[in-house]
Tab-separated table of C-alpha atoms in Angstrom:
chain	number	residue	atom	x	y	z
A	1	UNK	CA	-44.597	-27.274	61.171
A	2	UNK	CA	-41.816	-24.857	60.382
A	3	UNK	CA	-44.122	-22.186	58.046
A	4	UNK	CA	-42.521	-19.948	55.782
A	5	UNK	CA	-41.302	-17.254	57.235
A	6	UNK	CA	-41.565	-13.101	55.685
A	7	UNK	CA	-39.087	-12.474	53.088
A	8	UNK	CA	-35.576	-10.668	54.005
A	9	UNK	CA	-34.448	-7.531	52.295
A	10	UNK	CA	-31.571	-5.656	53.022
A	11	UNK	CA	-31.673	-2.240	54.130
A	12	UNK	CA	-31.256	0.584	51.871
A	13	UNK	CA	-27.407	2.238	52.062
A	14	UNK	CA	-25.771	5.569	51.705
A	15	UNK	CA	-24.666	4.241	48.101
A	16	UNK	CA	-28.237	2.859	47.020
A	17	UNK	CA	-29.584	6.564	47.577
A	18	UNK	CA	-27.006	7.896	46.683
A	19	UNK	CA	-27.430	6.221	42.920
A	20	UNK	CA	-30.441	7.052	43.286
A	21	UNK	CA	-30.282	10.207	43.972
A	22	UNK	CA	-27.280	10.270	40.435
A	23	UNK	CA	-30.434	8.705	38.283
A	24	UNK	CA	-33.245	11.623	39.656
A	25	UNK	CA	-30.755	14.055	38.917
A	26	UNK	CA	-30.256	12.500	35.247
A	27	UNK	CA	-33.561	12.605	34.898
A	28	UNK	CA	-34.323	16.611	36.180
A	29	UNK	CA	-31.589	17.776	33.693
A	30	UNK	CA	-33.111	15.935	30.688
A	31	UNK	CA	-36.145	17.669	31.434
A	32	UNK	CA	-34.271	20.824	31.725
A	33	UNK	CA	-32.449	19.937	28.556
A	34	UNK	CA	-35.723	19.502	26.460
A	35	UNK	CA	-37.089	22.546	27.742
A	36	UNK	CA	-33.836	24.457	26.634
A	37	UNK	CA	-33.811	22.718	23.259
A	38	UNK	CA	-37.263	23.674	22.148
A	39	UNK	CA	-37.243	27.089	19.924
A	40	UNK	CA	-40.374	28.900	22.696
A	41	UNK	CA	-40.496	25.886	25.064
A	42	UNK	CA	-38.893	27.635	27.469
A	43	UNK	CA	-40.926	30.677	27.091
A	44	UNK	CA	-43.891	29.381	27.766
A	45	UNK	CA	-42.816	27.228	30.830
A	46	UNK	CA	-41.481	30.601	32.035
A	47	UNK	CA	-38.236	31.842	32.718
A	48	UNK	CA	-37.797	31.966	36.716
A	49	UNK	CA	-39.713	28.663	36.735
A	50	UNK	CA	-36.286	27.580	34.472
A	51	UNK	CA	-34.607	29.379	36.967
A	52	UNK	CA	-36.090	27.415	39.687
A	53	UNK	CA	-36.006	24.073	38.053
A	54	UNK	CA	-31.978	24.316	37.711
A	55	UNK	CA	-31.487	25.399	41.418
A	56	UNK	CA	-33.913	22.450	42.853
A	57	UNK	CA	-31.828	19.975	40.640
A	58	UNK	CA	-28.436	20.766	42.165
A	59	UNK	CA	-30.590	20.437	45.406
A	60	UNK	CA	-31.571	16.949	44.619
A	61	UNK	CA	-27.912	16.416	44.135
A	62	UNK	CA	-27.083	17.305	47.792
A	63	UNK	CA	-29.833	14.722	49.132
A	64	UNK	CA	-29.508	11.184	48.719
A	65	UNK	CA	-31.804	10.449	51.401
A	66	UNK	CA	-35.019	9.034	51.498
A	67	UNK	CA	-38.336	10.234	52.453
A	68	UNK	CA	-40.096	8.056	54.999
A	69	UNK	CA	-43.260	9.376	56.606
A	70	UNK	CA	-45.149	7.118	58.931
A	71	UNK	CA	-48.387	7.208	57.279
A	72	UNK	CA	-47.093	8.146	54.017
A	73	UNK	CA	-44.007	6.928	52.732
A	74	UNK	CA	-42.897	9.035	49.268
A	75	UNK	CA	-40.106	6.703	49.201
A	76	UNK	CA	-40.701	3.462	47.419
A	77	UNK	CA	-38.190	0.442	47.658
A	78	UNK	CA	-37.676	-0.569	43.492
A	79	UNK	CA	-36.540	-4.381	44.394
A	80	UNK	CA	-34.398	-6.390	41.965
A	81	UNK	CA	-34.409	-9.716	41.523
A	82	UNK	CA	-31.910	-10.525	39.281
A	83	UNK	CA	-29.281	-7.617	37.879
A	84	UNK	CA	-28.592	-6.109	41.499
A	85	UNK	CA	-28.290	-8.974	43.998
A	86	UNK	CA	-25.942	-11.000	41.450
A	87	UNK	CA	-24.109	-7.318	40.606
A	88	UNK	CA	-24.206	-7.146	44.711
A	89	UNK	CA	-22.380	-10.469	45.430
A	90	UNK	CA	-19.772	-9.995	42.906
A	91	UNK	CA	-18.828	-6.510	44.150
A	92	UNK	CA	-18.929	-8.263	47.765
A	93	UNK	CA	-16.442	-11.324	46.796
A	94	UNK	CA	-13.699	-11.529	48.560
A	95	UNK	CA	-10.408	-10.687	46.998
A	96	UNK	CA	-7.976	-11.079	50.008
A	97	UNK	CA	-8.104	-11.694	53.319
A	98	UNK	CA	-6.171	-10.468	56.554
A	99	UNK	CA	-7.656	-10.961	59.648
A	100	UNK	CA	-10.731	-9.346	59.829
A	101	UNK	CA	-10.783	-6.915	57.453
A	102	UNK	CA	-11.544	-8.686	53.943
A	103	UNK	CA	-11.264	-6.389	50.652
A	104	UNK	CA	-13.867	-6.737	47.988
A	105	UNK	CA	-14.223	-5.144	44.533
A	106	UNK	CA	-16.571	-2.617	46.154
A	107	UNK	CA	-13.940	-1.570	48.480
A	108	UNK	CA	-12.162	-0.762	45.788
A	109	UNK	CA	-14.948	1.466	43.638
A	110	UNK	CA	-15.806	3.199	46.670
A	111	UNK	CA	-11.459	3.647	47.388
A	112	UNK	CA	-11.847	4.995	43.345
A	113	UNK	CA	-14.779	7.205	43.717
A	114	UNK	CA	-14.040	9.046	46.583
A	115	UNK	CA	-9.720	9.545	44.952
A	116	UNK	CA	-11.138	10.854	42.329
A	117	UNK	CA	-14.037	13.250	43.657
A	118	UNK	CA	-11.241	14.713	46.227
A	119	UNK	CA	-9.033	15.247	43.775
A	120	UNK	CA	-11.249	17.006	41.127
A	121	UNK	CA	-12.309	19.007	44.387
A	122	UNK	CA	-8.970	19.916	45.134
A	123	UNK	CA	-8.257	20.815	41.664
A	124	UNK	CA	-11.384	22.973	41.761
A	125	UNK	CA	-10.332	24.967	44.796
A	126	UNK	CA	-6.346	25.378	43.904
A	127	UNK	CA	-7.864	26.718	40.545
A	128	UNK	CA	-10.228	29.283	42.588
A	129	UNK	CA	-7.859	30.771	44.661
A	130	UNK	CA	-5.440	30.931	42.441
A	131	UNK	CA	-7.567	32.557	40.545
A	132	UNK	CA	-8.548	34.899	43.557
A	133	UNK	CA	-4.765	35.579	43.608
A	134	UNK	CA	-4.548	36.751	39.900
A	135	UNK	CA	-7.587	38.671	40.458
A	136	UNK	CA	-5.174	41.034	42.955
A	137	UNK	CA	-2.759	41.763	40.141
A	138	UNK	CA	-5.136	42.766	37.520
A	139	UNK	CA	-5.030	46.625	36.715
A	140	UNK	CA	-8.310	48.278	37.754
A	141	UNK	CA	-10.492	50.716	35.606
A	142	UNK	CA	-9.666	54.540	36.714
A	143	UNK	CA	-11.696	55.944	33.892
A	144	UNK	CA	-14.188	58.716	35.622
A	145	UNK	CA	-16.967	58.130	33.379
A	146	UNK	CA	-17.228	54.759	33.598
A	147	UNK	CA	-16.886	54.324	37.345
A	148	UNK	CA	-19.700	56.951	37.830
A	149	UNK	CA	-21.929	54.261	35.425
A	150	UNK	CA	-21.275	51.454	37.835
A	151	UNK	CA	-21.998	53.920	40.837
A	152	UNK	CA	-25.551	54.400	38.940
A	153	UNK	CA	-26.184	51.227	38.211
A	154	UNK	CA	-25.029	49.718	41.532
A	155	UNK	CA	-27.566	52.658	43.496
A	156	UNK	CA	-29.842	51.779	41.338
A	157	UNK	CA	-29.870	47.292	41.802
A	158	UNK	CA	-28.964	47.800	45.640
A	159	UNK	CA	-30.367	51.586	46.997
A	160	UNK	CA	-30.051	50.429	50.489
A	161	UNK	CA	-26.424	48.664	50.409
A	162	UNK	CA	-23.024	49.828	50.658
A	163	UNK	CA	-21.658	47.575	47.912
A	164	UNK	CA	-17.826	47.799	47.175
A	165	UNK	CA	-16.878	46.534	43.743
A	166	UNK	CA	-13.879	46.237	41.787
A	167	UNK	CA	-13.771	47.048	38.367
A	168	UNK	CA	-11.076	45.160	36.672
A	169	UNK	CA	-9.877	44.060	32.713
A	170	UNK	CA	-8.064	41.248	31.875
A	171	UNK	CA	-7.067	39.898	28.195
A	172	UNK	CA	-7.793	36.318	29.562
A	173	UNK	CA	-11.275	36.834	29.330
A	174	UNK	CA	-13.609	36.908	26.012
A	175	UNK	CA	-16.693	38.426	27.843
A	176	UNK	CA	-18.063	40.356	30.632
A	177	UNK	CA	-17.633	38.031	34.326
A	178	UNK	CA	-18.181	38.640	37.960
A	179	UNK	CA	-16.489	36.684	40.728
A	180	UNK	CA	-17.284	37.068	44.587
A	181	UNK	CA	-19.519	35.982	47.437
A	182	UNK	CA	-19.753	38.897	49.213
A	183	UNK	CA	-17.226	41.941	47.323
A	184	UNK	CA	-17.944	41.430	43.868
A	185	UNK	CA	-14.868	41.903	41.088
A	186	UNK	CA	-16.545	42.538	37.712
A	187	UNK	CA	-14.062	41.404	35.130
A	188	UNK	CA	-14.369	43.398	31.640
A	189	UNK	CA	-11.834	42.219	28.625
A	190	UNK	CA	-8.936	43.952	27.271
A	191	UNK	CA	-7.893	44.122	23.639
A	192	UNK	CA	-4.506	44.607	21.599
A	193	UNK	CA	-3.729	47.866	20.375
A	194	UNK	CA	-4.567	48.308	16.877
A	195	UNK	CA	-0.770	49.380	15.916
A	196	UNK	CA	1.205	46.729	18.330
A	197	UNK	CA	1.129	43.754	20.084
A	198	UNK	CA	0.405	45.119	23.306
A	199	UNK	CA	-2.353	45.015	25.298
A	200	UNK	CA	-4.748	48.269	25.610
A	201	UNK	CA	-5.905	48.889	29.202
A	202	UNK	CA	-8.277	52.120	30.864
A	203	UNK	CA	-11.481	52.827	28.950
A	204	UNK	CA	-13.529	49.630	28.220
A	205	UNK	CA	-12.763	49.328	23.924
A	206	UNK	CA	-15.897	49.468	21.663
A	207	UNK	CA	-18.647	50.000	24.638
A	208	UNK	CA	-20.861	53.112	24.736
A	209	UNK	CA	-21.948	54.519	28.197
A	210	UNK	CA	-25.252	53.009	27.516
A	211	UNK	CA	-24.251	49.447	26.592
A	212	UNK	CA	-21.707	49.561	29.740
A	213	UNK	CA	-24.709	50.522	32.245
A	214	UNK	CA	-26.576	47.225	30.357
A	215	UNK	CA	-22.685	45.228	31.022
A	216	UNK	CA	-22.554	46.447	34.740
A	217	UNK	CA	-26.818	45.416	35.304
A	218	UNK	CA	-26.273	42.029	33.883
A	219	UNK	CA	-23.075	41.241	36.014
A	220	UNK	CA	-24.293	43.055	39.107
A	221	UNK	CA	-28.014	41.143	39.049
A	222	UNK	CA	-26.238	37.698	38.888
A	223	UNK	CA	-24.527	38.547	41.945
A	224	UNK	CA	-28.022	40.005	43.344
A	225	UNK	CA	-29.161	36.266	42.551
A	226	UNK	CA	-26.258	34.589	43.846
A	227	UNK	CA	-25.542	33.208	41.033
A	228	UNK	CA	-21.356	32.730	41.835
A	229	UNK	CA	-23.216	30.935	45.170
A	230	UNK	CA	-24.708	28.263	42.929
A	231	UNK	CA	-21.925	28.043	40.864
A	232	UNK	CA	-19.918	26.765	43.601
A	233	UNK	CA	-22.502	24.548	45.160
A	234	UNK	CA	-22.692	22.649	40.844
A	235	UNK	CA	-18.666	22.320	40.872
A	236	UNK	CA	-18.727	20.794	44.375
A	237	UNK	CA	-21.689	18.352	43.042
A	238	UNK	CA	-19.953	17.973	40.241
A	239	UNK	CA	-16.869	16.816	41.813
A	240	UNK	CA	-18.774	14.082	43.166
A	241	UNK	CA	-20.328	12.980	40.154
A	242	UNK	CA	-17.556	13.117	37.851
A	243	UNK	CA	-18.192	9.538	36.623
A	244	UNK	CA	-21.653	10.394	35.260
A	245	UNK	CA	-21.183	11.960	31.966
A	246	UNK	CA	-24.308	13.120	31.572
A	247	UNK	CA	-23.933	15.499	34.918
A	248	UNK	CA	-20.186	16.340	34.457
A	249	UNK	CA	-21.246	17.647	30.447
A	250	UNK	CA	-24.661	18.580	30.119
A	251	UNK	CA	-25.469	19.982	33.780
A	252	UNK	CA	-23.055	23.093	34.139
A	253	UNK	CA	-23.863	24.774	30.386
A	254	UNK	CA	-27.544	24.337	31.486
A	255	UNK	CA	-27.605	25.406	34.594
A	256	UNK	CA	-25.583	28.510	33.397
A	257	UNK	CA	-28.084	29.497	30.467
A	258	UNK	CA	-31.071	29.615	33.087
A	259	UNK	CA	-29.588	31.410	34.981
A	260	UNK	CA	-28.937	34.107	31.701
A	261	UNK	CA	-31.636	33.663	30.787
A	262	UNK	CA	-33.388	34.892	33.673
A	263	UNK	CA	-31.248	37.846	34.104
A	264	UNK	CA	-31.950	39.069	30.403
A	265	UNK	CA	-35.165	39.014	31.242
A	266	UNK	CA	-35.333	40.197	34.387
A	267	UNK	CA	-33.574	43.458	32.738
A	268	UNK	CA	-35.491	43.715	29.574
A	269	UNK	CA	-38.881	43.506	30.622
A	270	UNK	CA	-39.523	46.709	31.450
A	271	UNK	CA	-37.091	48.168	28.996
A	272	UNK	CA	-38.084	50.026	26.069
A	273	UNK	CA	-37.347	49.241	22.486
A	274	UNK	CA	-34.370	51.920	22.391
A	275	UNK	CA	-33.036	50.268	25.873
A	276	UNK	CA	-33.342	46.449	24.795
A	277	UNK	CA	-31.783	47.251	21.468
A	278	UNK	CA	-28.409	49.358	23.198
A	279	UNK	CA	-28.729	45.934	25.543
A	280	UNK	CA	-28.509	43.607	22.020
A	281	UNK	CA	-25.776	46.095	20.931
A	282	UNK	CA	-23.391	45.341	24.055
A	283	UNK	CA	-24.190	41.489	23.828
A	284	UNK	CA	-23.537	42.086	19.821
A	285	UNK	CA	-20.107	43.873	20.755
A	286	UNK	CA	-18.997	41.231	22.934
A	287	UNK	CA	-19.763	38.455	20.723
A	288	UNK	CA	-17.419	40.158	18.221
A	289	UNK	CA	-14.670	40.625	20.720
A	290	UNK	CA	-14.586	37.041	21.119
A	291	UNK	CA	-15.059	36.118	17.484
A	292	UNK	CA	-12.037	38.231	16.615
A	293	UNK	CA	-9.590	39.395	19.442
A	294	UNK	CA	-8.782	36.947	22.449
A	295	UNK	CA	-9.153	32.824	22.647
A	296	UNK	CA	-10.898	31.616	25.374
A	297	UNK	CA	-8.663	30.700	28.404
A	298	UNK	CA	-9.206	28.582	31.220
A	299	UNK	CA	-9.158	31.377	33.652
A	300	UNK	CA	-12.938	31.935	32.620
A	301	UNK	CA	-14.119	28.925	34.167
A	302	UNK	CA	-13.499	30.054	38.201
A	303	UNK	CA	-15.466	33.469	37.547
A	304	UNK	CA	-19.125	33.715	36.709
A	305	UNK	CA	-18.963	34.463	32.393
A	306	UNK	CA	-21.222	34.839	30.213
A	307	UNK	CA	-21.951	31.616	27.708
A	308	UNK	CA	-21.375	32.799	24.474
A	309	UNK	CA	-22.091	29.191	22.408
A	310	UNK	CA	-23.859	29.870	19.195
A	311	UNK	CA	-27.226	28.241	19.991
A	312	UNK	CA	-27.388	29.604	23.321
A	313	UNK	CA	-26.307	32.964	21.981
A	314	UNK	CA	-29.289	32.973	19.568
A	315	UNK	CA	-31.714	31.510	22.635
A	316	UNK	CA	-30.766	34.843	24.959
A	317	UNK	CA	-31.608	36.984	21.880
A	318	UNK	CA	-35.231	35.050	21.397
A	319	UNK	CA	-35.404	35.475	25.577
A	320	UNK	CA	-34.933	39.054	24.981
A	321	UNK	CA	-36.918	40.228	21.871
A	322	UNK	CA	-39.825	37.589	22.724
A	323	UNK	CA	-40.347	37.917	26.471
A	324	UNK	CA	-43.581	36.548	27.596
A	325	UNK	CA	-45.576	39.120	29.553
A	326	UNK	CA	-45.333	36.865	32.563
A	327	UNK	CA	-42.095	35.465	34.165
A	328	UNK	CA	-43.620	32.352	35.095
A	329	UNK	CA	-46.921	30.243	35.702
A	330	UNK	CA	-48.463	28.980	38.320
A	331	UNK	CA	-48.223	25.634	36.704
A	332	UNK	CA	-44.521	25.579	35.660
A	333	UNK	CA	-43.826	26.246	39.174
A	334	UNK	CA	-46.234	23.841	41.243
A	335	UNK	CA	-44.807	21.489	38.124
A	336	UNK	CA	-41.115	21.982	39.437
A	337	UNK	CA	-41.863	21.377	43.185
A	338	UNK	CA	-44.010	17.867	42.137
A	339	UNK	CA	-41.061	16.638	39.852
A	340	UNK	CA	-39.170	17.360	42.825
A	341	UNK	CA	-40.495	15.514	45.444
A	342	UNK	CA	-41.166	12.704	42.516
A	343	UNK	CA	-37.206	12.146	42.430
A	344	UNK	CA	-37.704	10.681	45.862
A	345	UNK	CA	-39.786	8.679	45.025
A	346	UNK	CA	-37.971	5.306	44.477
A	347	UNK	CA	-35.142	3.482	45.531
A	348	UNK	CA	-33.124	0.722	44.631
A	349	UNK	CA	-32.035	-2.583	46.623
A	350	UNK	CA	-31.524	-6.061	46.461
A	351	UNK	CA	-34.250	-8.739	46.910
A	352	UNK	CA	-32.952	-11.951	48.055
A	353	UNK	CA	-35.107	-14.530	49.438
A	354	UNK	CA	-33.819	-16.660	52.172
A	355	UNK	CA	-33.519	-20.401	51.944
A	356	UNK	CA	-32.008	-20.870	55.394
A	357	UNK	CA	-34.265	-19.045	58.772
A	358	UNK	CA	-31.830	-18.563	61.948
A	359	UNK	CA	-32.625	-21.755	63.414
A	360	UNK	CA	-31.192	-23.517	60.178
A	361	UNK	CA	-34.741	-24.791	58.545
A	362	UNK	CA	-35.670	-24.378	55.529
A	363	UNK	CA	-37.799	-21.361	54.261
A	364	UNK	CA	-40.106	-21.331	51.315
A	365	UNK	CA	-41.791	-18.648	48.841
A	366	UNK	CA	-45.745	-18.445	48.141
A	367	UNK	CA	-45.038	-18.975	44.525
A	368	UNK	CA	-48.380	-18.766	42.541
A	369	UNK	CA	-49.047	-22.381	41.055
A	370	UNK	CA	-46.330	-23.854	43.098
A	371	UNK	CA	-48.573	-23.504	46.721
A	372	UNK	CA	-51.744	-25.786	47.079
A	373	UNK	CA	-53.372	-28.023	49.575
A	374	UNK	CA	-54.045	-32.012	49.359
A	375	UNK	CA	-56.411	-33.162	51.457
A	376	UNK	CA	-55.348	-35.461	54.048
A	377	UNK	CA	-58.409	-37.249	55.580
A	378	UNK	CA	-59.760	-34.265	57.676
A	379	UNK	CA	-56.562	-32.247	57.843
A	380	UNK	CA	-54.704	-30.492	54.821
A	381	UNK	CA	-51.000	-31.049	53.765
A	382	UNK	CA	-49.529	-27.696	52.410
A	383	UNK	CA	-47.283	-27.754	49.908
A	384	UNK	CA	-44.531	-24.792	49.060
A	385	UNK	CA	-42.573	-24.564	46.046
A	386	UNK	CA	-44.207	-27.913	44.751
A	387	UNK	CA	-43.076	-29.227	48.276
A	388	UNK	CA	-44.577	-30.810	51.925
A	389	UNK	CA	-43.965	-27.877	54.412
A	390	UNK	CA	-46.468	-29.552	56.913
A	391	UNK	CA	-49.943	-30.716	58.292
A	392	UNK	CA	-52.358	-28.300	59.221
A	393	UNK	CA	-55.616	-29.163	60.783
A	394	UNK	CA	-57.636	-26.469	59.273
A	395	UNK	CA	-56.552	-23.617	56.074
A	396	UNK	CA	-53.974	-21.190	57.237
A	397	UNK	CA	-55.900	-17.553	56.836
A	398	UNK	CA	-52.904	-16.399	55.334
A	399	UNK	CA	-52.808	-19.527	52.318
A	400	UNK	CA	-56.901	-19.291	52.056
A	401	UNK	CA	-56.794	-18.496	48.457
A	402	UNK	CA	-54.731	-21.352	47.077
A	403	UNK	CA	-55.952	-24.093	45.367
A	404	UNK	CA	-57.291	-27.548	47.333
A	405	UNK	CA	-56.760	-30.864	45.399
A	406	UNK	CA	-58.357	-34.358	46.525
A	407	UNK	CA	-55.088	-36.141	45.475
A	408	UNK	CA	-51.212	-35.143	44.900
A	409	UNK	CA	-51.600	-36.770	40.957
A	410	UNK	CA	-54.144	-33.876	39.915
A	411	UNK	CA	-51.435	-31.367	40.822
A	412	UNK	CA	-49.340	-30.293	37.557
A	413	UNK	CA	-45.739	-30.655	39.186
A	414	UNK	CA	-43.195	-29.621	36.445
């Protein structure tokens, strides 16, 4: 008697962890999204917890792997019956033939995909050198006061470190940026001349000594953070994921406001009210550069620049006159870890059932209803998918639980 054998199911591939790993990542930045939405919500889940959150998403994004443990596998297989296998064989039909090689519709994506990721990569580094490269031409800031603030404040954010920084305007910028990995470039814009159409250089316009040491703590502390690092590591992610449009939109801006977020209020929490209000002066002052002065150009995407959005504007002003005593919570954080590990924990793949084993008989299911007994003097036939599989002199252990009829007639066969 040929008995049913176990089910087949093909193994799980780079691309069904890697979607995946696309849909987990969805998920982590709508959660990030509703806690940036919400008026104190991201208050009270704390601010480096926010922080946190953001930097173990693009993390996720880098992993499309799953986690098998011997005794404990976090990975679960999600199994479709239907939508993937008949979504599988149609991205597997063959298209043309040559030999052995045999192109497929999914040849084709995955020829589509990876064209397009390489070349939004490639655009994406031609932009940042070339950027780099215009960085070299930009006139630096000789003014004697102002380079002894950034001396301060640099002593002051690294006392042990030797850190050489550049201190640079340019009238392609509408706020306050920093770009490096290792020799940060603080960018600071320029203005027109009140009485011509030229463009004023030297002394920072409009900023008090104060509200530049506030300009030259924020930019310096996101390059304490490594924030530029990150930056880099969302574009290249990004690049990947350019046909999600809920990644290639929504990700960056978020990603961007925790991470001003937490350096507002890493600054402002132990300021005092005269220090946190010169700090909403310089943020006020920029805000009005933008509004009336210089357009935004594209040049502001390479470096690391302030978001200057009305909404988020208004949420980095809340961040800074409401800080919660605490930074974060115990809970917010242990929260972010378990939603981490929780975006491994499924999978999803193709369930086909065989109808052929490799010996060319035929294989049948354990359908409920459709597997039974009949009694056959001493002996019981079984029956599979309302049909005769075999003989068996006693009840198979593994079919003890199906039903046992006296005669094939009392069997409801649709």
């Amino acid at each position: 008697m040929n008995l049913p054998a176990p089910v087949v199911l093909e193994h799980s591939s780079f691309f069904d962890a890697f979607f995946a790993s696309s849909i987990a990542v969805s998920l982590l930045t709508l959660f990030l999204l509703f806690l940036l939405k919400g008026k104190h919500t991201f208050l009270r889940f704390g601010i480096t917890s926010l922080r946190l959150l953001a930097i173990l998403i693009i993390v996720r994004g880098f992993l499309p792997v799953e986690l098998l443990a011997p005794s404990f596998p976090i990975t679960q297989t999600i199994f479709s019956h239907k939508i993937l296998p008949a979504l599988r064989d149609l991205l597997l039909h063959p298209l043309w033939t040559a030999g052995a090689f045999v192109l497929t519709p999914m040849i084709l994506l995955v020829a589509l995909w990876l064209s397009v990721s390489f070349y939004c990569l490639f655009r994406k580094i031609r932009g940042y050198l070339q950027f780099q490269n215009s960085l070299l031409s930009l006139p630096e800031i000789s003014d004697p006061e102002t380079l002894e603030i950034l001396q301060t404040v640099l002593h002051s954010l690294f006392p042990n470190k030797n850190i050489k920084t550049r201190l640079v305007q340019s009238h392609g910028f509408i706020s306050p940026a920093i770009w490096g990995l290792c020799r940060p470039t603080i960018i600071l814009p320029c203005i027109l001349a009140d009485s011509s159409k030229e463009l004023s250089y030297g002394i920072p316009p409009g900023y008090t000594g104060e509200e530049l040491s506030c300009i030259f703590s924020h930019e310096l502390l996101h390059f304490k953070h490594r924030d530029f690092h990150l930056k880099l590591l969302l574009d290249l992610l990004l690049s990947f994921h350019w046909w999600n449009p809920l990644l290639t939109h929504c990700l960056a801006p978020a990603v961007t406001q925790a991470q001003e977020l937490s350096v507002d209020e890493y600054l402002t929490r132990t300021m005092s009210r005269a220090e946190k209000t010169q700090y909403l002066e310089a943020l006020s002052k920029t805000l009005h550069f933008q509004k009336n002065h210089v357009p935004a150009k594209t040049e502001q995407t390479y470096a690391f620049a302030d978001q200057h959005h009305k909404k988020a504007v208004l949420q980095r002003l809340r961040c800074i006159i409401d800080a919660p005593a605490k930074r974060s919570s115990g809970w917010s954080t242990a929260l972010c870890i378990v939603l981490f590990f929780v975006s491994f924990s499924f999978i999803f793949d193709s369930y086909y059932h065989p109808t052929i084993d490799e010996n060319g008989n035929s294989v049948f299911q354990n359908v409920e209803g459709q597997t039974f007994y009949i009694k056959n003097g001493e002996m019981f036939d079984l029956y599979m998918q309302n049909q005769y599989v075999g003989t068996c002199p006693e009840i198979i252990e593994s079919f003890k639980d199906v039903p046992v009829y006296d005669n094939i007639s009392e069997v409801d066969i649709p």
